[in-house]
Coordinates of N, CA and C in Angstrom, one line a residue:
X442 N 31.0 -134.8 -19.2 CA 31.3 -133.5 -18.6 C 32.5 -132.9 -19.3
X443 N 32.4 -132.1 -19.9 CA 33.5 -130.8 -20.3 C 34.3 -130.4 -19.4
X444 N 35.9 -130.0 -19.3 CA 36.4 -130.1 -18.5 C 37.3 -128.6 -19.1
X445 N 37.4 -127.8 -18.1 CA 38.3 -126.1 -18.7 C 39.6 -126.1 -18.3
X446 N 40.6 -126.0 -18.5 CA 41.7 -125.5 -18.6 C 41.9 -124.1 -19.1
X447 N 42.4 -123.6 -17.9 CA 43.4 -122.2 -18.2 C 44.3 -121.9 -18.0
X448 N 45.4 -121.8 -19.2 CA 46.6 -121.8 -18.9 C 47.2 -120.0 -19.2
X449 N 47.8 -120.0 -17.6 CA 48.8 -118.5 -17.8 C 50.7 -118.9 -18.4
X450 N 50.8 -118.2 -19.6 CA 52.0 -118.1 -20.1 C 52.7 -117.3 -20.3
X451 N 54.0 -117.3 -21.1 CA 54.4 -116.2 -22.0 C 55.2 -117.0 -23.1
X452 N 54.6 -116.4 -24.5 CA 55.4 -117.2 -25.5 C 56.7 -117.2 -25.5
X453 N 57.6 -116.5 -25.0 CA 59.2 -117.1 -24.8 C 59.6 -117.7 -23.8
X454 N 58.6 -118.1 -22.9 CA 58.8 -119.7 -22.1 C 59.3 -120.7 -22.5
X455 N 60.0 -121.2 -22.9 CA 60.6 -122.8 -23.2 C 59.6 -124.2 -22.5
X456 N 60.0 -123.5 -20.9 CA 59.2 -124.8 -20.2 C 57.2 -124.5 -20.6
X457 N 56.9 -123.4 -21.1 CA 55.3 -123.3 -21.6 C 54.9 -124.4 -22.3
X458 N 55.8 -124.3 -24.0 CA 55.8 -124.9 -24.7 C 55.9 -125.9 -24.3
X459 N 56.5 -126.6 -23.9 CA 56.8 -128.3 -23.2 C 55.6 -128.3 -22.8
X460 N 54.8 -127.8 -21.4 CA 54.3 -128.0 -21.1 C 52.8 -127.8 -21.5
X461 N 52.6 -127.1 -22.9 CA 51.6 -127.3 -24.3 C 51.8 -129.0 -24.3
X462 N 52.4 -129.1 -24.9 CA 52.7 -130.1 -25.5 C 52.0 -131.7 -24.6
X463 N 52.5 -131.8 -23.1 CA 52.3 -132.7 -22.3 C 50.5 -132.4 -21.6
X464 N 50.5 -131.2 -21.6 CA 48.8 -130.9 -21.6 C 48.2 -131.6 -23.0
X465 N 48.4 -131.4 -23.8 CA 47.9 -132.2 -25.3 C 47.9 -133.7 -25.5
X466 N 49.4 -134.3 -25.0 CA 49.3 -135.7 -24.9 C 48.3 -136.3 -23.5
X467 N 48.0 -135.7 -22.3 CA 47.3 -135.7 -21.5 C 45.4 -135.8 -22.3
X468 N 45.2 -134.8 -23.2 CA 43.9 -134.5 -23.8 C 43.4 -135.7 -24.7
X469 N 44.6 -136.2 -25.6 CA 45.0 -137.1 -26.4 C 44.4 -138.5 -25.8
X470 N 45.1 -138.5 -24.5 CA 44.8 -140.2 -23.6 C 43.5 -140.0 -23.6
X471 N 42.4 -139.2 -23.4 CA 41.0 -138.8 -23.1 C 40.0 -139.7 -23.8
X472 N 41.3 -139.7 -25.3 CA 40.2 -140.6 -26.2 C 39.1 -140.3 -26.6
X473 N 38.4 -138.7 -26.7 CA 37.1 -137.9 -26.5 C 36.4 -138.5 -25.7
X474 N 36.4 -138.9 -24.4 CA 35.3 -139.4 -23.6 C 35.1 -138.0 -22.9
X475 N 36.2 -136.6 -23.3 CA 36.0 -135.6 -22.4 C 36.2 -134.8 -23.4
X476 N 35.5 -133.7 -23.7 CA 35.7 -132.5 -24.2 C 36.6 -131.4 -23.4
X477 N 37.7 -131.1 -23.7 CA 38.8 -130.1 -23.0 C 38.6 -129.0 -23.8
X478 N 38.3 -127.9 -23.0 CA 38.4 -126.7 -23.4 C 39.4 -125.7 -22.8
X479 N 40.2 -125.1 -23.7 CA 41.8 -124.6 -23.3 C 42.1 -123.1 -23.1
X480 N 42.1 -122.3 -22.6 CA 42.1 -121.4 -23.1 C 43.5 -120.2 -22.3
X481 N 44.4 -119.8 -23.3 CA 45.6 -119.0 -22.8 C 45.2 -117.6 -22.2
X482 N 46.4 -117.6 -21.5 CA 45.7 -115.9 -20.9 C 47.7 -115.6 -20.3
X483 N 47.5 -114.1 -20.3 CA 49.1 -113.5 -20.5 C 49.5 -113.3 -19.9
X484 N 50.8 -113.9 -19.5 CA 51.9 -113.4 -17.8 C 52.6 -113.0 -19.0
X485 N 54.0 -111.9 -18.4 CA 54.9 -111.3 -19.1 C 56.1 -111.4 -17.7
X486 N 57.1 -112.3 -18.5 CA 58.0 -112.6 -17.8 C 59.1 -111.4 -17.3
X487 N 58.9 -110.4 -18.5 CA 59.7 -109.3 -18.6 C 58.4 -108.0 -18.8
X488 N 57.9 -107.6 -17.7 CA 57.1 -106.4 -18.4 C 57.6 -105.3 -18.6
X489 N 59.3 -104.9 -17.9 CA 60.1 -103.7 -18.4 C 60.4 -104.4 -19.6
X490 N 60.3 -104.9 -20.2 CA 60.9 -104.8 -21.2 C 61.0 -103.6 -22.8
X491 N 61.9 -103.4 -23.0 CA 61.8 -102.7 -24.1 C 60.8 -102.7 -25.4
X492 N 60.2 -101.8 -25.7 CA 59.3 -102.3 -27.0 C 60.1 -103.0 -27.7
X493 N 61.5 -102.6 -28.0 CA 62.4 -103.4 -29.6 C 62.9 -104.6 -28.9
X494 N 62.7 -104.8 -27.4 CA 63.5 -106.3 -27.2 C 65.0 -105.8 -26.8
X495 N 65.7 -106.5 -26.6 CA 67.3 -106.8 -26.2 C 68.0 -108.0 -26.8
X496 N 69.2 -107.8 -27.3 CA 69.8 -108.7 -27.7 C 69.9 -109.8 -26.7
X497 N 69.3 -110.9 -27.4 CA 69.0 -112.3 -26.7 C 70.6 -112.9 -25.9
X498 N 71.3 -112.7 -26.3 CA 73.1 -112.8 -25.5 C 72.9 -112.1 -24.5
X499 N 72.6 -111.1 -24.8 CA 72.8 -110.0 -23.5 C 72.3 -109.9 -22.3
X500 N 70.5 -110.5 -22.9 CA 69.6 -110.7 -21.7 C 69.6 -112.0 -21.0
X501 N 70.2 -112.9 -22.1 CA 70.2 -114.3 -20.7 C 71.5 -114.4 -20.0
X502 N 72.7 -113.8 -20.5 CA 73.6 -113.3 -20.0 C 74.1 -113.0 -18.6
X503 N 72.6 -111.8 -18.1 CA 72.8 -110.6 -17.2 C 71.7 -112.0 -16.5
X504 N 70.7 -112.7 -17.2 CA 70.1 -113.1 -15.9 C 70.0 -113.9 -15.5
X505 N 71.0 -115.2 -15.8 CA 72.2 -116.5 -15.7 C 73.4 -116.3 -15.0
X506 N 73.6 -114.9 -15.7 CA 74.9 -114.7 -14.5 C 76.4 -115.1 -15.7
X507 N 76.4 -115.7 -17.2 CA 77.3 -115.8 -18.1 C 76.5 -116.6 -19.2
X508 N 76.9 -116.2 -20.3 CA 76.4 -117.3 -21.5 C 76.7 -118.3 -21.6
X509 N 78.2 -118.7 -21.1 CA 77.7 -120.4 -20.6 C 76.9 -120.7 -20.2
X510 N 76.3 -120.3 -18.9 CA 75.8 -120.9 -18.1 C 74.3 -121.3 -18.6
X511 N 74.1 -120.1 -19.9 CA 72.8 -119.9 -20.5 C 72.8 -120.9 -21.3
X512 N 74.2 -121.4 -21.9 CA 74.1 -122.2 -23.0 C 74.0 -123.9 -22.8
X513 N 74.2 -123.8 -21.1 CA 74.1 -125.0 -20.6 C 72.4 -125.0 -20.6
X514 N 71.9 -124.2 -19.9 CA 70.9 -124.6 -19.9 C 70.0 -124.6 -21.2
X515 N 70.1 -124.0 -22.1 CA 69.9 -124.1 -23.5 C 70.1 -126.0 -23.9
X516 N 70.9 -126.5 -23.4 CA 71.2 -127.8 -23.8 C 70.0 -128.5 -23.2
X517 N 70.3 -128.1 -21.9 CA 69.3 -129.0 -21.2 C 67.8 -129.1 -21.9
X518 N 67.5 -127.8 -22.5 CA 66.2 -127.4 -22.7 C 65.8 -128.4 -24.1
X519 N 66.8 -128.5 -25.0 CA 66.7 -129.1 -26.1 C 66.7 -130.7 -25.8
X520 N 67.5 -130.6 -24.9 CA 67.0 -132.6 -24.7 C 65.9 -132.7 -24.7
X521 N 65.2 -132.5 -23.5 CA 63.5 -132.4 -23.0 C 62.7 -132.0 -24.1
X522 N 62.9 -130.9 -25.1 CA 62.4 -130.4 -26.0 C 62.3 -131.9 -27.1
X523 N 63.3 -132.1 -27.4 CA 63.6 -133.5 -28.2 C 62.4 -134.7 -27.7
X524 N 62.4 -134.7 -26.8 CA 61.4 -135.7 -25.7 C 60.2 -135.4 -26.1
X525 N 60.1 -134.2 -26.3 CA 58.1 -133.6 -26.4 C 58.0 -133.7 -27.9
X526 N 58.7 -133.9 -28.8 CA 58.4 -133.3 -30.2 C 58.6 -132.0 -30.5
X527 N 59.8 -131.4 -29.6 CA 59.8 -130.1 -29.9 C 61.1 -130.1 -30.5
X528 N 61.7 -129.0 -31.8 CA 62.6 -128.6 -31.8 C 63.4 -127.1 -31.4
X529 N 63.8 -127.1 -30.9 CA 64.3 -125.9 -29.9 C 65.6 -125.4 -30.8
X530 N 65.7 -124.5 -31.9 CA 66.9 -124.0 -32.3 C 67.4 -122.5 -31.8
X531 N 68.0 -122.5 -30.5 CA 68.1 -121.2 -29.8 C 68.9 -120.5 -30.7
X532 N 70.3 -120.9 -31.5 CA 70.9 -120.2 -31.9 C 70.4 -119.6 -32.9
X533 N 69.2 -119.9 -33.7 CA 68.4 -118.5 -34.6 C 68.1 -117.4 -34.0
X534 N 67.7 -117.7 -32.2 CA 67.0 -116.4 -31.7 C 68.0 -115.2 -31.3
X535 N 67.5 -114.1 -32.3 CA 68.7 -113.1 -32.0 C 68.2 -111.8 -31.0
X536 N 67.3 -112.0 -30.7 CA 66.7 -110.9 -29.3 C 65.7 -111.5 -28.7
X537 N 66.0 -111.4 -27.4 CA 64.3 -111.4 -26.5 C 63.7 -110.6 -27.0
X538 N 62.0 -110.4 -27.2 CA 61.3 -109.7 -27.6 C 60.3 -109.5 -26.3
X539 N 60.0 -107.8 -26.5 CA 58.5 -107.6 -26.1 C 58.0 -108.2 -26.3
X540 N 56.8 -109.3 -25.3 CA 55.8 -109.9 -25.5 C 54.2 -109.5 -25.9
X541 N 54.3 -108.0 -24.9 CA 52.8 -107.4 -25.2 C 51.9 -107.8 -26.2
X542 N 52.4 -106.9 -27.7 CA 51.4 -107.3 -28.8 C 51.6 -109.0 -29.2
X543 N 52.3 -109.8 -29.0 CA 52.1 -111.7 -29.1 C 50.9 -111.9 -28.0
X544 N 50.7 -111.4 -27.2 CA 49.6 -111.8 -26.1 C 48.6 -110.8 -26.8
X545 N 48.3 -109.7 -27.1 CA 47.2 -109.0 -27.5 C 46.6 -109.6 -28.9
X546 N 47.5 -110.0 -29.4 CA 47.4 -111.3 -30.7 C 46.3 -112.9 -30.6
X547 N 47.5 -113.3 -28.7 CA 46.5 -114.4 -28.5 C 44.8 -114.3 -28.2
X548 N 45.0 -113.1 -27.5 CA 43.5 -112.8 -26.4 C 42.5 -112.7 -28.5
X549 N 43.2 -111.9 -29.4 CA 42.4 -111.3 -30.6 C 41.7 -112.8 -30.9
X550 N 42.9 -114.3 -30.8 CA 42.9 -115.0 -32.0 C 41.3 -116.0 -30.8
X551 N 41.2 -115.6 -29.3 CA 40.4 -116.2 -28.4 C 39.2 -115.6 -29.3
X552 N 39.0 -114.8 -29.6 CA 37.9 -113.8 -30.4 C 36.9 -114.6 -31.6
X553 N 38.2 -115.1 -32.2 CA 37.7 -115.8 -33.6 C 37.9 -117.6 -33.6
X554 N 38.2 -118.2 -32.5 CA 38.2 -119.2 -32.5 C 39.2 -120.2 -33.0
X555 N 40.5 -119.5 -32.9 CA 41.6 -120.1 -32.9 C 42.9 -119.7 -32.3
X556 N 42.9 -119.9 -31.2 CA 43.5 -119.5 -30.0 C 44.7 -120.0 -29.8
X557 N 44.4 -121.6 -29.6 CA 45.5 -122.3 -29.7 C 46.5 -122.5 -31.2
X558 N 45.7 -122.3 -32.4 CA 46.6 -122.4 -33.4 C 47.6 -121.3 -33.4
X559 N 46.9 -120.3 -32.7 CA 48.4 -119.1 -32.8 C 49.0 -118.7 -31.8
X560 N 48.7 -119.8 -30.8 CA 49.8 -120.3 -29.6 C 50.8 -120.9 -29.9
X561 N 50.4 -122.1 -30.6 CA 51.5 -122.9 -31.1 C 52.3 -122.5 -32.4
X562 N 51.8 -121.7 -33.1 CA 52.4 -120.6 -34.1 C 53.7 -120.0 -33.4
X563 N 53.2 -119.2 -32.7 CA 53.9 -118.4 -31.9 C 55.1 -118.9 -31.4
X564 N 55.1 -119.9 -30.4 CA 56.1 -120.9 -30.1 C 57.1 -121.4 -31.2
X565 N 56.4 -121.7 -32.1 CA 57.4 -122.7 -33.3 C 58.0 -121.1 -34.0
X566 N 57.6 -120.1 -34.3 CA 58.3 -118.8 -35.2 C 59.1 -118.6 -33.9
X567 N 59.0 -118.7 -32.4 CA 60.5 -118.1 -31.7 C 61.2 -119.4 -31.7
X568 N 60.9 -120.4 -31.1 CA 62.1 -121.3 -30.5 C 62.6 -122.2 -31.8
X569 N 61.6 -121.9 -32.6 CA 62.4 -123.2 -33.9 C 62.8 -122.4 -34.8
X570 N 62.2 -121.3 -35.4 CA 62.0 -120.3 -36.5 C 62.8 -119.5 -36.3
X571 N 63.2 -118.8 -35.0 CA 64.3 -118.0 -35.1 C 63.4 -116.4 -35.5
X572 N 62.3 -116.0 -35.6 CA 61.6 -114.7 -35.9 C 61.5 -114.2 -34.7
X573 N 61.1 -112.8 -34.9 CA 60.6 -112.1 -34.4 C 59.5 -111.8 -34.1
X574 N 59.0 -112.5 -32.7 CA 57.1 -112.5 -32.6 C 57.3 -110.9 -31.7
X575 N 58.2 -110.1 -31.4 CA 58.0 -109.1 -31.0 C 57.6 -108.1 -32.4
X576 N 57.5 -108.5 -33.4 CA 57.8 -107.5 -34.4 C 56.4 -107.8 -35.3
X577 N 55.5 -106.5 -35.8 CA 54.6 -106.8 -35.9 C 54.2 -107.7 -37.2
X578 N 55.1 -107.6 -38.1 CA 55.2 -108.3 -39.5 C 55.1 -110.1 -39.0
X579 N 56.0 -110.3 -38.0 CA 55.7 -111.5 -37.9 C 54.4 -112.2 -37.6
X580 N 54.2 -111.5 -36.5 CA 52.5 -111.7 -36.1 C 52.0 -111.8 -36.8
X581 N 51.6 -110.9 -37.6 CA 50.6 -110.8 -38.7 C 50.7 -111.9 -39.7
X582 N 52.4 -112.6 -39.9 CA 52.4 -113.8 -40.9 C 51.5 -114.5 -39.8
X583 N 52.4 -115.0 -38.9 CA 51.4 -116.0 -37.7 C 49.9 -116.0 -37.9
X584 N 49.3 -114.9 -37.6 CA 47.9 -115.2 -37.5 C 47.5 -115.3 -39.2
X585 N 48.3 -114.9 -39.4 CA 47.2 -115.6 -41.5 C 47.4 -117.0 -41.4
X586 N 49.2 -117.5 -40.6 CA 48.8 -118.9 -40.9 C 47.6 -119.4 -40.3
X587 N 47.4 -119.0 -39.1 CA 46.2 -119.7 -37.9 C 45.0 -119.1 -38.8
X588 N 44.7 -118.6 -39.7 CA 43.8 -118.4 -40.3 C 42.9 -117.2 -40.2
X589 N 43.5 -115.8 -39.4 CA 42.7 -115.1 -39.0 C 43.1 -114.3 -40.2
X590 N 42.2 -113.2 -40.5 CA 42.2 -112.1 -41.8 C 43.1 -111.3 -41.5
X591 N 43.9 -110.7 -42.2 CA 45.1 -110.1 -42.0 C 44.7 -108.4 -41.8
X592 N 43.9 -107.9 -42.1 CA 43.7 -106.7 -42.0 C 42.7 -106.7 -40.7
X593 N 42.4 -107.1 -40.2 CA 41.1 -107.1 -38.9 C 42.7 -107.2 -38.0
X594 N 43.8 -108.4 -38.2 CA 44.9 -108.3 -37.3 C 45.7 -107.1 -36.9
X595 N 46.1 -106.6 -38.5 CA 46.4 -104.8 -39.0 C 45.8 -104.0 -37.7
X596 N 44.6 -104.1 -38.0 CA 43.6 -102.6 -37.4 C 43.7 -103.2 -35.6
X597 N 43.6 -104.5 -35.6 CA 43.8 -104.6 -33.5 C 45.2 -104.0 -33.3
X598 N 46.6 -104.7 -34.1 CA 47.6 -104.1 -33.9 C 47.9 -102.4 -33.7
X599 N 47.2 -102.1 -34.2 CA 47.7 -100.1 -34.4 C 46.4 -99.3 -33.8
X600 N 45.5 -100.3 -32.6 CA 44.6 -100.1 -31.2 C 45.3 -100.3 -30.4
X601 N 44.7 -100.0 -29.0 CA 44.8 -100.5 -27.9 C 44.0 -101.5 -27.5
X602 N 43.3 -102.1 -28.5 CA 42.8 -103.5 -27.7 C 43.8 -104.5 -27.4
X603 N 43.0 -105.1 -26.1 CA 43.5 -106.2 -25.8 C 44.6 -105.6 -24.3
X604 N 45.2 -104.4 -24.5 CA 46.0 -104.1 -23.1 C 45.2 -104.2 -21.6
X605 N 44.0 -104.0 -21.8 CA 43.4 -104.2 -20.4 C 43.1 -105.5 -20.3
X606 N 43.3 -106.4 -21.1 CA 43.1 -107.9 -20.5 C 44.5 -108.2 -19.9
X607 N 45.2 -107.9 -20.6 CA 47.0 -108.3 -20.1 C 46.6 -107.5 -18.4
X608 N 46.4 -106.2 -18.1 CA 46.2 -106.1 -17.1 C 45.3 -106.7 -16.2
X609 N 44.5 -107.4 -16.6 CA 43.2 -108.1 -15.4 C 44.0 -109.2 -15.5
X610 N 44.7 -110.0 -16.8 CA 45.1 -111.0 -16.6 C 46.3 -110.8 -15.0
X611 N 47.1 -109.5 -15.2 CA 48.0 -109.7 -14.1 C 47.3 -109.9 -12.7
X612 N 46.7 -109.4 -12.5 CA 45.5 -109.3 -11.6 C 44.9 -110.7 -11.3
X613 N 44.7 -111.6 -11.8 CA 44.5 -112.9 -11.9 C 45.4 -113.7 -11.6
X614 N 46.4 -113.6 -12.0 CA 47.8 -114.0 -11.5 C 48.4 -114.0 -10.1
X615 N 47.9 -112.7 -9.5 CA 48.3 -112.6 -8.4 C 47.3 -113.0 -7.3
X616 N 46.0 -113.0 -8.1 CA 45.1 -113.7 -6.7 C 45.7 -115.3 -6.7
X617 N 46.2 -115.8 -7.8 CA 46.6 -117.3 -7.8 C 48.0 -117.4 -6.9
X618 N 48.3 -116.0 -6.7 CA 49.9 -116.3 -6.4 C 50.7 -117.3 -7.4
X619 N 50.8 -116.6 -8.6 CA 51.4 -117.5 -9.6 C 52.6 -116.4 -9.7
X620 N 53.9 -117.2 -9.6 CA 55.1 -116.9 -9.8 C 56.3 -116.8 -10.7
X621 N 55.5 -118.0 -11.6 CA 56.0 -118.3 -12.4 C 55.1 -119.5 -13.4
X622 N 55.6 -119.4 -14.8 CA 54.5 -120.2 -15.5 C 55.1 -121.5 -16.1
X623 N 54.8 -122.2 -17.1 CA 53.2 -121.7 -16.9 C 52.9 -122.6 -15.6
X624 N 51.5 -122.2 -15.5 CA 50.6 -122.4 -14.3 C 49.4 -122.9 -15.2
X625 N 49.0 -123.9 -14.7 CA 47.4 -124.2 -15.4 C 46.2 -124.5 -14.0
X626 N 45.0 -123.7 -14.4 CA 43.9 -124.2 -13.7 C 42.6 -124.6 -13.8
X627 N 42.8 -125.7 -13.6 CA 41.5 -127.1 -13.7 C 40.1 -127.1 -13.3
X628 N 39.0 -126.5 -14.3 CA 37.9 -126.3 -13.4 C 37.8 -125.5 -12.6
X629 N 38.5 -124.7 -13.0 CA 38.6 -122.8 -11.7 C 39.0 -123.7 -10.7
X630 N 39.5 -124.7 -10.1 CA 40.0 -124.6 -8.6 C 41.3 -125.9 -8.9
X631 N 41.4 -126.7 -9.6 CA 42.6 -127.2 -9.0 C 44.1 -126.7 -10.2
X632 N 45.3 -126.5 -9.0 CA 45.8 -125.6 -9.8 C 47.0 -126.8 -9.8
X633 N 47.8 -126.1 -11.4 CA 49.5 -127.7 -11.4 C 50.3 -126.0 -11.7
X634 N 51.4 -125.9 -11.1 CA 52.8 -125.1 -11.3 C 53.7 -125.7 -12.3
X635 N 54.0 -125.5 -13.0 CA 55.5 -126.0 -14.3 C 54.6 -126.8 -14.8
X636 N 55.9 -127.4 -15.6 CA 55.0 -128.7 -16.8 C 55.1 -129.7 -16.5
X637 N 54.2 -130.0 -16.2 CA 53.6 -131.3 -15.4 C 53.5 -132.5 -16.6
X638 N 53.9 -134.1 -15.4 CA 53.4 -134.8 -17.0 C 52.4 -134.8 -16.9
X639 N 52.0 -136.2 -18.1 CA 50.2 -136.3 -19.0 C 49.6 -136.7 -17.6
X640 N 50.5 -137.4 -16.6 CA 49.5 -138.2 -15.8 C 48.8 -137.0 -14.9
X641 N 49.5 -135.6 -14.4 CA 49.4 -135.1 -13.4 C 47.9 -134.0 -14.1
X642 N 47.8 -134.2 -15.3 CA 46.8 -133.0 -16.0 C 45.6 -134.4 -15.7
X643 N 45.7 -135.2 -15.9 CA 44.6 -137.1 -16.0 C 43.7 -136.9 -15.0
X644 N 45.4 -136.8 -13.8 CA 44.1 -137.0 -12.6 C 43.4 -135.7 -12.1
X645 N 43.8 -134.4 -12.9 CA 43.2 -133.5 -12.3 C 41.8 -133.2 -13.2
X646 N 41.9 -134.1 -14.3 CA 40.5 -133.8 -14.9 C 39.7 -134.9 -14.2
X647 N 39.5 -136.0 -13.9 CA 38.8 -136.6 -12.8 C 38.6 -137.7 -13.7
X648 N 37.9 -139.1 -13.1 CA 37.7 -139.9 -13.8 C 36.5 -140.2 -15.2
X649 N 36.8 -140.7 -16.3 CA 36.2 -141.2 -17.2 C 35.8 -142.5 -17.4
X650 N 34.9 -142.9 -18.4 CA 34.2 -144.1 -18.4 C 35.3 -145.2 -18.7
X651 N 35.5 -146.2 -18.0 CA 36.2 -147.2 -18.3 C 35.9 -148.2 -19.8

């Protein structure tokens, strides 16, 4: 039996990524006795946000309450990150970015069949890379790496596709009463909040052949 996963994010989540990561070592233990099928869908942590973004100082700043306090947790974030195989270089990141077009990106890359490679794209150009996935030049490297055609990416970029999914997705969100992400749900009904470890995704895919 095939087993669906849907996870709600946003690529400047920290704890998303982790919790990519521990969904994967979770998929990994499976051993293919289960085919996992994954698929992202878009919360926006910040939907005022500015199309150009805010200086990244400024905005964890105002919503930590001091840049210590941001920078503590920054530490914390890199230990854990260390733990998963992640590397977390905050001090590249020089603005929060509008997320919009990075999620109109992911819904495009659900289109052609590589979804997740420019999830995990996305992730590694903000938190390790230090780019700009608010800015469209980046994107567009992103999806050539994950393999999509650069001019098909061009012509969605400078549409409006993809904004009414970000809206149904919000709409989705709130029948889950999801508050915060990510959020994953198992087979349309069982739902995990934060990033859960490998064990807590195991038992929610149900048992496999011994």
């Amino acid at each position: 039996m095939n087993v669906t996963v849907d996870v709600i994010s946003d690529v400047i989540c920290p704890w998303c990524y982790i919790g990519k990561r521990r969904l994967e070592k979770a998929i990994a233990a499976l051993d293919g006795q289960r085919e996992v099928l994954v698929r992202w869908h878009p919360f926006q942590l910040n939907p005022t946000m500015p199309q150009e973004g805010i200086p990244r100082k400024e905005y964890r700043s105002r919503k930590f309450g001091s840049w210590e306090r941001s920078m503590e947790l920054d530490a914390e974030l890199k230990a854990v990150g260390e733990s998963e195989g992640i590397h977390f270089d905050f001090e590249k990141t020089e603005r929060t970015p509008n997320t919009v077009d990075a999620h109109r990106l992911i819904w495009f890359a659900g289109q052609h069949g590589c979804q997740d490679a420019v999830v995990e794209g996305l992730f590694r150009a903000y938190f390790s890379e230090g780019r700009d996935i608010g800015g469209q030049q980046t994107l567009r490297e992103v999806a050539a790496e994950a393999g999509l055609d650069r001019q098909l990416v061009d012509d969605m970029l400078h549409s409006d596709a993809g904004l009414d999914v970000i809206a149904q997705a919000g709409e989705r969100a709130q029948q889950h009463q999801v508050t915060g992400v990510p959020f994953f749900i198992v087979q349309n009904k069982i739902a995990l909040s934060g990033a859960q470890a490998p064990k807590k995704f195991r038992d929610a895919f149900g048992p496999v052949r011994a």
